[in-house]
mmCIF file of C-alpha atoms in Angstrom:
data_model
loop_
_atom_site.group_PDB
_atom_site.id
_atom_site.type_symbol
_atom_site.label_atom_id
_atom_site.label_comp_id
_atom_site.label_asym_id
_atom_site.label_seq_id
_atom_site.Cartn_x
_atom_site.Cartn_y
_atom_site.Cartn_z
ATOM 1 C CA MET A 1 36.568 43.336 -203.532
ATOM 2 C CA THR A 2 34.953 40.103 -204.578
ATOM 3 C CA ALA A 3 31.765 38.860 -203.027
ATOM 4 C CA SER A 4 33.632 36.113 -201.147
ATOM 5 C CA ALA A 5 35.737 38.830 -199.542
ATOM 6 C CA VAL A 6 33.652 41.891 -198.902
ATOM 7 C CA GLY A 7 30.222 41.254 -200.352
ATOM 8 C CA PRO A 8 28.791 42.747 -203.509
ATOM 9 C CA ALA A 9 30.656 45.938 -203.533
ATOM 10 C CA VAL A 10 28.218 47.776 -205.719
ATOM 11 C CA ALA A 11 27.373 51.516 -204.962
ATOM 12 C CA GLY A 12 28.452 51.125 -201.373
ATOM 13 C CA ASN A 13 25.999 48.315 -200.573
ATOM 14 C CA LEU A 14 28.516 46.059 -198.829
ATOM 15 C CA SER A 15 27.380 42.989 -196.846
ATOM 16 C CA LEU A 16 28.985 39.829 -195.605
ATOM 17 C CA SER A 17 27.639 36.549 -194.434
ATOM 18 C CA GLU A 18 29.456 34.673 -191.701
ATOM 19 C CA ARG A 19 30.785 32.146 -194.176
ATOM 20 C CA ASP A 20 32.171 35.069 -196.306
ATOM 21 C CA ARG A 21 33.872 36.547 -193.334
ATOM 22 C CA SER A 22 36.177 33.660 -193.063
ATOM 23 C CA ARG A 23 37.283 33.935 -196.671
ATOM 24 C CA MET A 24 39.265 37.174 -197.064
ATOM 25 C CA ASP A 25 39.918 37.268 -200.847
ATOM 26 C CA LEU A 26 40.724 40.923 -201.461
ATOM 27 C CA GLY A 27 40.160 40.986 -205.040
ATOM 28 C CA LEU A 28 38.280 43.961 -206.646
ATOM 29 C CA SER A 29 34.686 43.577 -207.817
ATOM 30 C CA GLU A 30 33.820 44.221 -211.453
ATOM 31 C CA GLU A 31 32.603 47.778 -210.593
ATOM 32 C CA GLN A 32 35.676 48.516 -208.634
ATOM 33 C CA GLU A 33 37.958 47.337 -211.555
ATOM 34 C CA LEU A 34 35.903 49.730 -213.836
ATOM 35 C CA LEU A 35 36.421 52.582 -211.417
ATOM 36 C CA LYS A 36 40.138 51.851 -211.140
ATOM 37 C CA ASN A 37 40.810 51.490 -214.744
ATOM 38 C CA SER A 38 38.729 54.539 -215.849
ATOM 39 C CA ALA A 39 40.445 56.652 -213.091
ATOM 40 C CA ARG A 40 44.000 55.569 -214.329
ATOM 41 C CA GLU A 41 43.113 56.362 -217.894
ATOM 42 C CA PHE A 42 41.687 59.740 -217.023
ATOM 43 C CA LEU A 43 44.676 60.639 -214.643
ATOM 44 C CA GLU A 44 47.231 59.594 -217.079
ATOM 45 C CA LYS A 45 45.869 62.119 -219.489
ATOM 46 C CA GLU A 46 44.757 64.910 -217.225
ATOM 47 C CA CYS A 47 47.464 64.691 -214.527
ATOM 48 C CA PRO A 48 50.816 63.866 -216.119
ATOM 49 C CA GLU A 49 54.144 64.704 -214.616
ATOM 50 C CA GLU A 50 54.094 68.171 -216.202
ATOM 51 C CA HIS A 51 50.847 68.990 -214.412
ATOM 52 C CA VAL A 52 52.250 67.756 -210.935
ATOM 53 C CA ARG A 53 55.325 69.871 -211.477
ATOM 54 C CA ALA A 54 53.254 72.985 -212.526
ATOM 55 C CA MET A 55 51.063 72.699 -209.369
ATOM 56 C CA GLU A 56 54.285 72.834 -207.203
ATOM 57 C CA GLU A 57 54.727 76.454 -208.442
ATOM 58 C CA ASP A 58 51.083 77.289 -208.560
ATOM 59 C CA GLU A 59 49.724 79.616 -206.045
ATOM 60 C CA LYS A 60 46.583 77.635 -205.487
ATOM 61 C CA GLY A 61 48.357 74.204 -205.722
ATOM 62 C CA TYR A 62 45.663 72.636 -207.789
ATOM 63 C CA SER A 63 43.781 73.239 -210.983
ATOM 64 C CA PRO A 64 40.175 74.394 -210.773
ATOM 65 C CA ASP A 65 39.583 72.984 -214.201
ATOM 66 C CA LEU A 66 40.755 69.589 -213.213
ATOM 67 C CA TRP A 67 38.778 69.749 -209.953
ATOM 68 C CA LYS A 68 35.623 70.476 -212.129
ATOM 69 C CA LYS A 69 36.228 67.552 -214.442
ATOM 70 C CA MET A 70 36.673 65.175 -211.435
ATOM 71 C CA ALA A 71 33.446 66.487 -210.020
ATOM 72 C CA ASP A 72 31.718 65.889 -213.367
ATOM 73 C CA LEU A 73 32.848 62.301 -213.059
ATOM 74 C CA GLY A 74 31.177 62.083 -209.599
ATOM 75 C CA TRP A 75 34.470 61.602 -207.691
ATOM 76 C CA GLN A 76 34.005 64.440 -205.124
ATOM 77 C CA GLY A 77 30.442 63.019 -204.384
ATOM 78 C CA LEU A 78 31.539 59.392 -204.606
ATOM 79 C CA MET A 79 30.658 58.608 -201.022
ATOM 80 C CA ILE A 80 27.785 61.139 -200.747
ATOM 81 C CA PRO A 81 24.309 59.622 -200.680
ATOM 82 C CA GLU A 82 22.194 60.096 -203.853
ATOM 83 C CA GLU A 83 19.706 62.304 -201.936
ATOM 84 C CA TYR A 84 22.393 65.016 -201.552
ATOM 85 C CA GLY A 85 23.654 64.745 -205.090
ATOM 86 C CA GLY A 86 26.249 62.119 -204.750
ATOM 87 C CA ALA A 87 26.920 58.729 -206.246
ATOM 88 C CA GLY A 88 26.222 56.742 -203.034
ATOM 89 C CA PHE A 89 29.216 54.426 -203.377
ATOM 90 C CA SER A 90 31.128 53.139 -200.292
ATOM 91 C CA PHE A 91 34.199 54.223 -198.373
ATOM 92 C CA LEU A 92 35.946 51.039 -199.869
ATOM 93 C CA ASP A 93 35.185 52.278 -203.317
ATOM 94 C CA LEU A 94 36.637 55.596 -202.373
ATOM 95 C CA CYS A 95 39.944 53.872 -201.386
ATOM 96 C CA VAL A 96 40.175 52.148 -204.869
ATOM 97 C CA LEU A 97 40.009 55.730 -206.311
ATOM 98 C CA VAL A 98 42.535 57.195 -203.941
ATOM 99 C CA GLU A 99 45.123 54.564 -204.782
ATOM 100 C CA GLU A 100 45.011 55.838 -208.268
ATOM 101 C CA PHE A 101 45.489 59.397 -207.020
ATOM 102 C CA GLY A 102 48.592 58.246 -205.173
ATOM 103 C CA ARG A 103 49.954 56.680 -208.405
ATOM 104 C CA ALA A 104 49.354 59.858 -210.243
ATOM 105 C CA LEU A 105 50.462 62.162 -207.460
ATOM 106 C CA VAL A 106 47.234 64.251 -208.004
ATOM 107 C CA PRO A 107 47.931 67.616 -206.328
ATOM 108 C CA GLY A 108 45.202 69.448 -204.458
ATOM 109 C CA PRO A 109 42.638 69.059 -201.679
ATOM 110 C CA PHE A 110 40.919 65.882 -202.629
ATOM 111 C CA ILE A 111 41.722 63.778 -199.669
ATOM 112 C CA PRO A 112 40.976 66.350 -196.906
ATOM 113 C CA ASN A 113 37.799 67.214 -198.773
ATOM 114 C CA GLN A 114 36.818 63.648 -198.579
ATOM 115 C CA VAL A 115 37.690 63.384 -194.769
ATOM 116 C CA CYS A 116 35.424 66.370 -194.252
ATOM 117 C CA THR A 117 32.711 64.664 -196.378
ATOM 118 C CA ALA A 118 32.844 61.677 -194.359
ATOM 119 C CA GLU A 119 32.488 63.715 -191.133
ATOM 120 C CA LEU A 120 29.358 65.375 -192.442
ATOM 121 C CA ILE A 121 27.850 62.039 -193.651
ATOM 122 C CA LEU A 122 28.748 60.344 -190.247
ATOM 123 C CA ALA A 123 27.847 63.055 -187.869
ATOM 124 C CA GLY A 124 26.343 66.075 -189.545
ATOM 125 C CA THR A 125 22.894 67.316 -188.703
ATOM 126 C CA ASP A 126 20.305 67.199 -191.494
ATOM 127 C CA GLU A 127 20.616 70.876 -192.030
ATOM 128 C CA GLN A 128 24.323 70.686 -192.226
ATOM 129 C CA LYS A 129 24.094 67.891 -194.770
ATOM 130 C CA GLN A 130 21.712 69.870 -196.874
ATOM 131 C CA ALA A 131 23.751 72.971 -196.717
ATOM 132 C CA HIS A 132 27.117 71.347 -197.506
ATOM 133 C CA LEU A 133 27.057 67.953 -199.271
ATOM 134 C CA PRO A 134 25.430 68.961 -202.483
ATOM 135 C CA LYS A 135 28.044 71.741 -203.000
ATOM 136 C CA ILE A 136 30.844 69.236 -202.267
ATOM 137 C CA ALA A 137 29.393 66.873 -204.729
ATOM 138 C CA ASP A 138 29.323 69.225 -207.634
ATOM 139 C CA GLY A 139 32.767 70.583 -206.875
ATOM 140 C CA SER A 140 31.743 74.109 -206.162
ATOM 141 C CA HIS A 141 32.891 73.948 -202.445
ATOM 142 C CA ILE A 142 36.054 72.665 -200.901
ATOM 143 C CA HIS A 143 36.313 71.650 -197.269
ATOM 144 C CA THR A 144 39.543 70.791 -195.274
ATOM 145 C CA TYR A 145 40.220 69.906 -191.709
ATOM 146 C CA ALA A 146 42.228 71.890 -189.174
ATOM 147 C CA ILE A 147 43.375 69.522 -186.364
ATOM 148 C CA THR A 148 47.051 69.635 -185.584
ATOM 149 C CA GLU A 149 48.713 72.528 -183.511
ATOM 150 C CA PRO A 150 52.255 73.463 -182.743
ATOM 151 C CA SER A 151 52.904 70.122 -181.072
ATOM 152 C CA GLY A 152 52.252 68.287 -184.461
ATOM 153 C CA ARG A 153 50.365 65.537 -182.564
ATOM 154 C CA TRP A 154 47.437 63.701 -184.061
ATOM 155 C CA ASP A 155 45.891 62.453 -180.886
ATOM 156 C CA ARG A 156 43.359 64.111 -178.500
ATOM 157 C CA GLU A 157 46.064 65.259 -176.137
ATOM 158 C CA GLY A 158 47.681 67.214 -178.899
ATOM 159 C CA ILE A 159 44.637 69.592 -179.253
ATOM 160 C CA GLU A 160 44.679 72.537 -176.955
ATOM 161 C CA MET A 161 42.485 75.052 -178.701
ATOM 162 C CA LYS A 162 39.322 75.877 -176.656
ATOM 163 C CA ALA A 163 36.026 77.323 -177.785
ATOM 164 C CA THR A 164 34.446 79.841 -175.462
ATOM 165 C CA GLN A 165 30.766 80.366 -175.514
ATOM 166 C CA GLN A 166 29.249 83.799 -176.216
ATOM 167 C CA GLY A 167 25.472 83.771 -176.233
ATOM 168 C CA ASN A 168 24.493 81.276 -178.967
ATOM 169 C CA ASP A 169 27.852 81.507 -180.565
ATOM 170 C CA PHE A 170 31.211 80.004 -179.882
ATOM 171 C CA VAL A 171 34.484 81.859 -180.157
ATOM 172 C CA LEU A 172 37.763 80.371 -181.446
ATOM 173 C CA ASN A 173 41.252 81.685 -180.727
ATOM 174 C CA GLY A 174 44.514 79.876 -181.379
ATOM 175 C CA THR A 175 46.639 78.407 -184.018
ATOM 176 C CA LYS A 176 46.309 75.372 -186.321
ATOM 177 C CA LEU A 177 49.391 74.008 -188.150
ATOM 178 C CA PHE A 178 49.868 71.801 -191.268
ATOM 179 C CA VAL A 179 46.279 72.401 -192.285
ATOM 180 C CA PRO A 180 46.082 71.029 -195.897
ATOM 181 C CA ASP A 181 45.000 73.538 -198.646
ATOM 182 C CA ALA A 182 43.352 75.958 -196.189
ATOM 183 C CA HIS A 183 44.133 78.854 -198.492
ATOM 184 C CA VAL A 184 41.683 77.600 -201.201
ATOM 185 C CA ALA A 185 39.149 75.835 -198.961
ATOM 186 C CA ASP A 186 35.662 77.429 -198.716
ATOM 187 C CA TYR A 187 35.203 75.749 -195.135
ATOM 188 C CA LEU A 188 37.569 74.729 -192.401
ATOM 189 C CA HIS A 189 36.578 71.972 -190.082
ATOM 190 C CA VAL A 190 38.303 73.270 -186.812
ATOM 191 C CA VAL A 191 38.571 70.690 -184.045
ATOM 192 C CA ALA A 192 38.564 72.235 -180.579
ATOM 193 C CA TRP A 193 37.317 71.780 -177.044
ATOM 194 C CA LYS A 194 33.865 72.998 -176.110
ATOM 195 C CA PRO A 195 33.236 74.436 -172.628
ATOM 196 C CA ASP A 196 31.438 71.284 -171.640
ATOM 197 C CA GLY A 197 34.550 69.316 -172.198
ATOM 198 C CA ARG A 198 33.687 67.676 -175.523
ATOM 199 C CA LEU A 199 35.955 67.621 -178.542
ATOM 200 C CA SER A 200 33.911 69.024 -181.331
ATOM 201 C CA THR A 201 34.268 70.329 -184.949
ATOM 202 C CA PHE A 202 33.414 73.848 -185.849
ATOM 203 C CA LEU A 203 32.572 74.649 -189.519
ATOM 204 C CA VAL A 204 34.155 77.956 -190.329
ATOM 205 C CA PRO A 205 34.060 79.812 -193.632
ATOM 206 C CA ARG A 206 37.584 80.619 -194.717
ATOM 207 C CA ASP A 207 36.911 84.183 -195.522
ATOM 208 C CA GLN A 208 35.364 84.915 -192.212
ATOM 209 C CA ALA A 209 36.884 87.806 -190.171
ATOM 210 C CA GLY A 210 39.657 86.947 -187.727
ATOM 211 C CA ILE A 211 41.228 84.201 -189.821
ATOM 212 C CA GLU A 212 44.852 84.512 -191.129
ATOM 213 C CA ILE A 213 46.264 81.936 -193.370
ATOM 214 C CA THR A 214 49.984 81.521 -194.318
ATOM 215 C CA VAL A 215 51.188 78.725 -196.751
ATOM 216 C CA LEU A 216 54.043 76.808 -195.333
ATOM 217 C CA LYS A 217 57.200 75.657 -197.226
ATOM 218 C CA THR A 218 57.201 71.766 -197.178
ATOM 219 C CA ILE A 219 59.360 68.919 -198.564
ATOM 220 C CA ALA A 220 56.502 67.826 -200.668
ATOM 221 C CA SER A 221 55.708 71.310 -202.051
ATOM 222 C CA ASP A 222 52.113 70.798 -201.204
ATOM 223 C CA LYS A 223 50.055 73.501 -199.620
ATOM 224 C CA GLN A 224 50.094 72.936 -195.904
ATOM 225 C CA CYS A 225 49.137 76.067 -193.884
ATOM 226 C CA GLU A 226 49.390 77.823 -190.597
ATOM 227 C CA VAL A 227 45.900 79.148 -189.733
ATOM 228 C CA VAL A 228 45.526 81.723 -186.797
ATOM 229 C CA PHE A 229 42.059 82.299 -185.381
ATOM 230 C CA LYS A 230 41.419 85.664 -183.628
ATOM 231 C CA ASP A 231 37.934 85.956 -181.988
ATOM 232 C CA VAL A 232 36.313 83.918 -184.829
ATOM 233 C CA LYS A 233 32.503 83.428 -184.068
ATOM 234 C CA VAL A 234 30.809 80.205 -184.975
ATOM 235 C CA PRO A 235 27.069 79.681 -184.639
ATOM 236 C CA ALA A 236 25.889 76.721 -182.480
ATOM 237 C CA SER A 237 24.256 75.414 -185.819
ATOM 238 C CA ASP A 238 27.777 75.047 -187.335
ATOM 239 C CA VAL A 239 29.056 72.756 -184.727
ATOM 240 C CA ILE A 240 29.428 68.859 -185.246
ATOM 241 C CA ASP A 241 29.406 66.769 -182.184
ATOM 242 C CA MET A 242 29.899 63.001 -182.285
ATOM 243 C CA ASP A 243 30.372 60.071 -179.936
ATOM 244 C CA ASP A 244 33.588 58.480 -179.313
ATOM 245 C CA ALA A 245 32.836 55.507 -181.697
ATOM 246 C CA THR A 246 31.908 57.751 -184.560
ATOM 247 C CA ALA A 247 35.027 59.841 -184.039
ATOM 248 C CA ARG A 248 37.329 56.861 -184.047
ATOM 249 C CA ARG A 249 35.609 55.633 -187.219
ATOM 250 C CA LEU A 250 36.228 58.997 -188.874
ATOM 251 C CA ARG A 251 39.798 58.967 -187.801
ATOM 252 C CA ASN A 252 40.127 55.442 -189.255
ATOM 253 C CA MET A 253 38.765 56.697 -192.526
ATOM 254 C CA ALA A 254 41.267 59.559 -192.764
ATOM 255 C CA THR A 255 44.052 57.302 -191.897
ATOM 256 C CA VAL A 256 43.118 54.608 -194.447
ATOM 257 C CA LEU A 257 42.925 57.243 -197.141
ATOM 258 C CA GLU A 258 46.547 58.139 -196.516
ATOM 259 C CA CYS A 259 47.435 54.404 -196.666
ATOM 260 C CA ALA A 260 45.658 54.095 -200.063
ATOM 261 C CA TYR A 261 47.570 57.048 -201.391
ATOM 262 C CA LEU A 262 50.768 55.466 -200.353
ATOM 263 C CA VAL A 263 49.948 52.115 -201.978
ATOM 264 C CA GLY A 264 49.493 53.815 -205.301
ATOM 265 C CA LEU A 265 52.565 55.985 -204.868
ATOM 266 C CA ALA A 266 54.781 53.013 -203.918
ATOM 267 C CA GLN A 267 53.515 50.897 -206.788
ATOM 268 C CA ARG A 268 54.389 53.528 -209.310
ATOM 269 C CA ASP A 269 57.731 54.287 -207.827
ATOM 270 C CA PHE A 270 58.518 50.547 -208.055
ATOM 271 C CA GLU A 271 57.449 50.429 -211.809
ATOM 272 C CA ILE A 272 59.550 53.416 -212.626
ATOM 273 C CA SER A 273 62.477 51.952 -210.907
ATOM 274 C CA VAL A 274 62.286 48.622 -212.572
ATOM 275 C CA ASN A 275 61.799 50.207 -216.018
ATOM 276 C CA TYR A 276 64.987 52.388 -215.293
ATOM 277 C CA ALA A 277 66.982 49.201 -214.244
ATOM 278 C CA LYS A 278 66.094 47.506 -217.551
ATOM 279 C CA GLU A 279 67.325 50.489 -219.621
ATOM 280 C CA ARG A 280 70.247 51.768 -217.704
ATOM 281 C CA VAL A 281 73.432 50.140 -218.970
ATOM 282 C CA GLN A 282 76.597 49.892 -216.856
ATOM 283 C CA PHE A 283 79.576 47.740 -217.434
ATOM 284 C CA GLY A 284 78.071 46.544 -220.709
ATOM 285 C CA ARG A 285 74.718 45.264 -219.476
ATOM 286 C CA PRO A 286 71.527 46.616 -217.879
ATOM 287 C CA ILE A 287 71.943 47.266 -214.137
ATOM 288 C CA GLY A 288 68.722 45.059 -213.684
ATOM 289 C CA SER A 289 70.803 42.057 -214.365
ATOM 290 C CA PHE A 290 72.915 42.606 -211.209
ATOM 291 C CA GLN A 291 71.957 40.638 -208.199
ATOM 292 C CA ALA A 292 72.068 43.672 -205.902
ATOM 293 C CA ILE A 293 69.547 45.543 -207.915
ATOM 294 C CA GLN A 294 67.355 42.414 -208.257
ATOM 295 C CA HIS A 295 67.286 42.107 -204.455
ATOM 296 C CA LYS A 296 66.059 45.793 -204.086
ATOM 297 C CA ALA A 297 63.367 45.199 -206.705
ATOM 298 C CA ALA A 298 62.265 42.025 -204.816
ATOM 299 C CA ASP A 299 62.126 43.887 -201.491
ATOM 300 C CA MET A 300 60.155 46.678 -203.202
ATOM 301 C CA VAL A 301 57.467 44.478 -204.646
ATOM 302 C CA THR A 302 57.062 42.521 -201.439
ATOM 303 C CA ASP A 303 56.590 45.793 -199.473
ATOM 304 C CA VAL A 304 54.043 47.061 -202.056
ATOM 305 C CA ASP A 305 51.938 43.809 -202.086
ATOM 306 C CA GLY A 306 52.114 43.847 -198.245
ATOM 307 C CA MET A 307 50.787 47.405 -198.304
ATOM 308 C CA ARG A 308 48.010 46.761 -200.604
ATOM 309 C CA PHE A 309 46.707 43.661 -198.688
ATOM 310 C CA ILE A 310 46.824 45.294 -195.287
ATOM 311 C CA MET A 311 45.319 48.592 -196.550
ATOM 312 C CA TYR A 312 42.323 46.939 -198.176
ATOM 313 C CA LYS A 313 41.798 44.857 -195.127
ATOM 314 C CA ALA A 314 41.589 47.959 -192.969
ATOM 315 C CA ALA A 315 39.447 49.666 -195.686
ATOM 316 C CA TRP A 316 37.088 46.907 -195.577
ATOM 317 C CA ALA A 317 36.849 46.813 -191.821
ATOM 318 C CA THR A 318 36.246 50.519 -191.718
ATOM 319 C CA SER A 319 33.797 50.564 -194.467
ATOM 320 C CA GLU A 320 31.745 47.784 -192.752
ATOM 321 C CA ASN A 321 32.275 49.438 -189.369
ATOM 322 C CA GLU A 322 33.646 46.106 -187.964
ATOM 323 C CA ASP A 323 34.839 45.875 -184.339
ATOM 324 C CA SER A 324 38.428 45.125 -185.653
ATOM 325 C CA GLN A 325 38.851 48.380 -187.496
ATOM 326 C CA ASP A 326 40.798 50.182 -184.986
ATOM 327 C CA MET A 327 43.487 47.368 -184.861
ATOM 328 C CA ASP A 328 43.384 46.863 -188.612
ATOM 329 C CA VAL A 329 43.919 50.514 -189.348
ATOM 330 C CA ALA A 330 46.685 50.954 -186.805
ATOM 331 C CA MET A 331 48.503 47.945 -188.261
ATOM 332 C CA ALA A 332 47.845 49.261 -191.871
ATOM 333 C CA LYS A 333 49.262 52.695 -191.294
ATOM 334 C CA ALA A 334 52.287 51.417 -189.319
ATOM 335 C CA TRP A 335 53.160 48.988 -192.227
ATOM 336 C CA CYS A 336 52.326 51.433 -195.052
ATOM 337 C CA SER A 337 54.342 54.332 -193.429
ATOM 338 C CA ASP A 338 57.411 52.231 -193.087
ATOM 339 C CA ALA A 339 57.294 50.043 -196.134
ATOM 340 C CA SER A 340 56.626 53.041 -198.424
ATOM 341 C CA ARG A 341 59.681 54.722 -197.032
ATOM 342 C CA ARG A 342 61.678 51.647 -197.834
ATOM 343 C CA VAL A 343 60.263 51.522 -201.317
ATOM 344 C CA VAL A 344 61.149 55.038 -202.262
ATOM 345 C CA ALA A 345 64.559 54.826 -200.717
ATOM 346 C CA HIS A 346 65.335 51.699 -202.820
ATOM 347 C CA GLY A 347 63.931 53.559 -205.838
ATOM 348 C CA GLN A 348 66.373 56.408 -205.162
ATOM 349 C CA GLN A 349 69.248 53.999 -204.855
ATOM 350 C CA ILE A 350 68.543 52.077 -208.073
ATOM 351 C CA HIS A 351 68.503 55.330 -209.948
ATOM 352 C CA GLY A 352 71.811 56.533 -208.301
ATOM 353 C CA GLY A 353 72.703 60.145 -208.764
ATOM 354 C CA ILE A 354 69.996 60.933 -211.272
ATOM 355 C CA GLY A 355 67.361 60.024 -208.843
ATOM 356 C CA PHE A 356 68.236 63.099 -206.693
ATOM 357 C CA THR A 357 68.028 65.613 -209.551
ATOM 358 C CA LYS A 358 64.914 67.794 -209.562
ATOM 359 C CA ASP A 359 64.571 67.177 -213.388
ATOM 360 C CA TYR A 360 63.895 63.525 -212.952
ATOM 361 C CA ILE A 361 60.488 62.136 -211.928
ATOM 362 C CA ILE A 362 61.489 59.695 -209.095
ATOM 363 C CA GLN A 363 62.139 62.537 -206.610
ATOM 364 C CA LEU A 364 58.570 63.544 -206.762
ATOM 365 C CA TYR A 365 57.524 60.239 -205.266
ATOM 366 C CA PHE A 366 60.255 60.374 -202.636
ATOM 367 C CA ARG A 367 59.078 63.849 -201.379
ATOM 368 C CA ARG A 368 55.456 63.055 -201.409
ATOM 369 C CA GLN A 369 55.831 59.841 -199.485
ATOM 370 C CA LYS A 370 57.115 61.800 -196.562
ATOM 371 C CA ARG A 371 53.990 63.836 -196.313
ATOM 372 C CA ALA A 372 51.693 60.900 -196.388
ATOM 373 C CA GLU A 373 53.866 58.931 -194.032
ATOM 374 C CA LEU A 374 53.445 61.485 -191.317
ATOM 375 C CA PHE A 375 49.828 62.540 -191.695
ATOM 376 C CA TRP A 376 47.523 60.930 -189.179
ATOM 377 C CA GLY A 377 50.506 59.319 -187.442
ATOM 378 C CA ASP A 378 53.701 57.674 -188.553
ATOM 379 C CA GLY A 379 54.806 54.049 -187.953
ATOM 380 C CA ASP A 380 56.002 54.630 -184.412
ATOM 381 C CA TYR A 381 52.687 56.249 -183.483
ATOM 382 C CA HIS A 382 50.627 53.416 -184.714
ATOM 383 C CA ARG A 383 52.787 50.672 -183.423
ATOM 384 C CA GLU A 384 52.159 52.226 -179.985
ATOM 385 C CA ARG A 385 48.530 52.095 -180.601
ATOM 386 C CA VAL A 386 48.681 48.411 -181.552
ATOM 387 C CA ALA A 387 50.651 47.845 -178.257
ATOM 388 C CA GLN A 388 48.022 49.680 -176.327
ATOM 389 C CA MET A 389 45.160 47.789 -177.779
ATOM 390 C CA LEU A 390 47.096 44.407 -177.189
ATOM 391 C CA GLU A 391 47.817 45.706 -173.560
ATOM 392 C CA ILE A 392 51.477 44.909 -174.013
#
């Protein structure tokens, strides 16, 4: 973002004067443009359509080789402070990168890994940061979150798992569903209720006794898992507690990352559809010359541009820890969830029958949109949040 919009967005050192706050010019800074362009160039080479398809069939669902290359670029540690081996950039900068991930449909645990990284940065103890952040930054460890349960709800009321206390340890029993990439993660950030009534996060090694992981079949062909916990012990030193304000900010970060992914996905879906409309000839002329197709393309670009604006507004508010972030994020996820669904639907219709064949690229975007639409709440969920905040 430019200085007039979000301050000097360099290495995460964002600041705004009162005068700047009134001018919301959401252009990228020079450093963010460099990050965006270098990421697009790298991912076009290292994560083409063939790689995305191959990872759908791969047991792990991601390439350790590509993961290491991304770590060498500093992406896993983009938000991590330099003292822990990271690059010390901001959450806003991370959103610029994740938009490119959506464009390339990068498979694997990058987004949940970043959510867990943010949790450690915001609320982890010094010992927890020293133990985990350097290994996340160098790509040697992967973390993921285990939040949702059979209800599929993302709010606090949807979490029923309770941790019982046993001496200095806590014991977890229960089931978590739709846990992203649990089968390859080194650590699971398990959200459960403590005996004192607080909702806390328990850092659990994946290979600990009592954990059973089953990879689920999903429309996106990603690796969401069912994780069953049977008498899993967690030392008190591996528990993260946080106040309500920090918990809300972390949830906002996770939600905005899904929005950023959807922006990149929708942008690329639009570009593929427009290119097809220019090349596909019917009744002696390109179908893009027909008014019905032009209307769909116009609706798509309107939705994508709106998604990008509202996402970056929410990303900036969250990065700066502004008071408006809860409302900004709820509005962004409501719009991005619904608008991206409209975009991929138009893309399918422009392509006609070929768009529904597995051999053609456009269906990859259609299927992955559904995952990101639902994660951290769909449009209906966030519109309800907006209504509650407005006291409607």
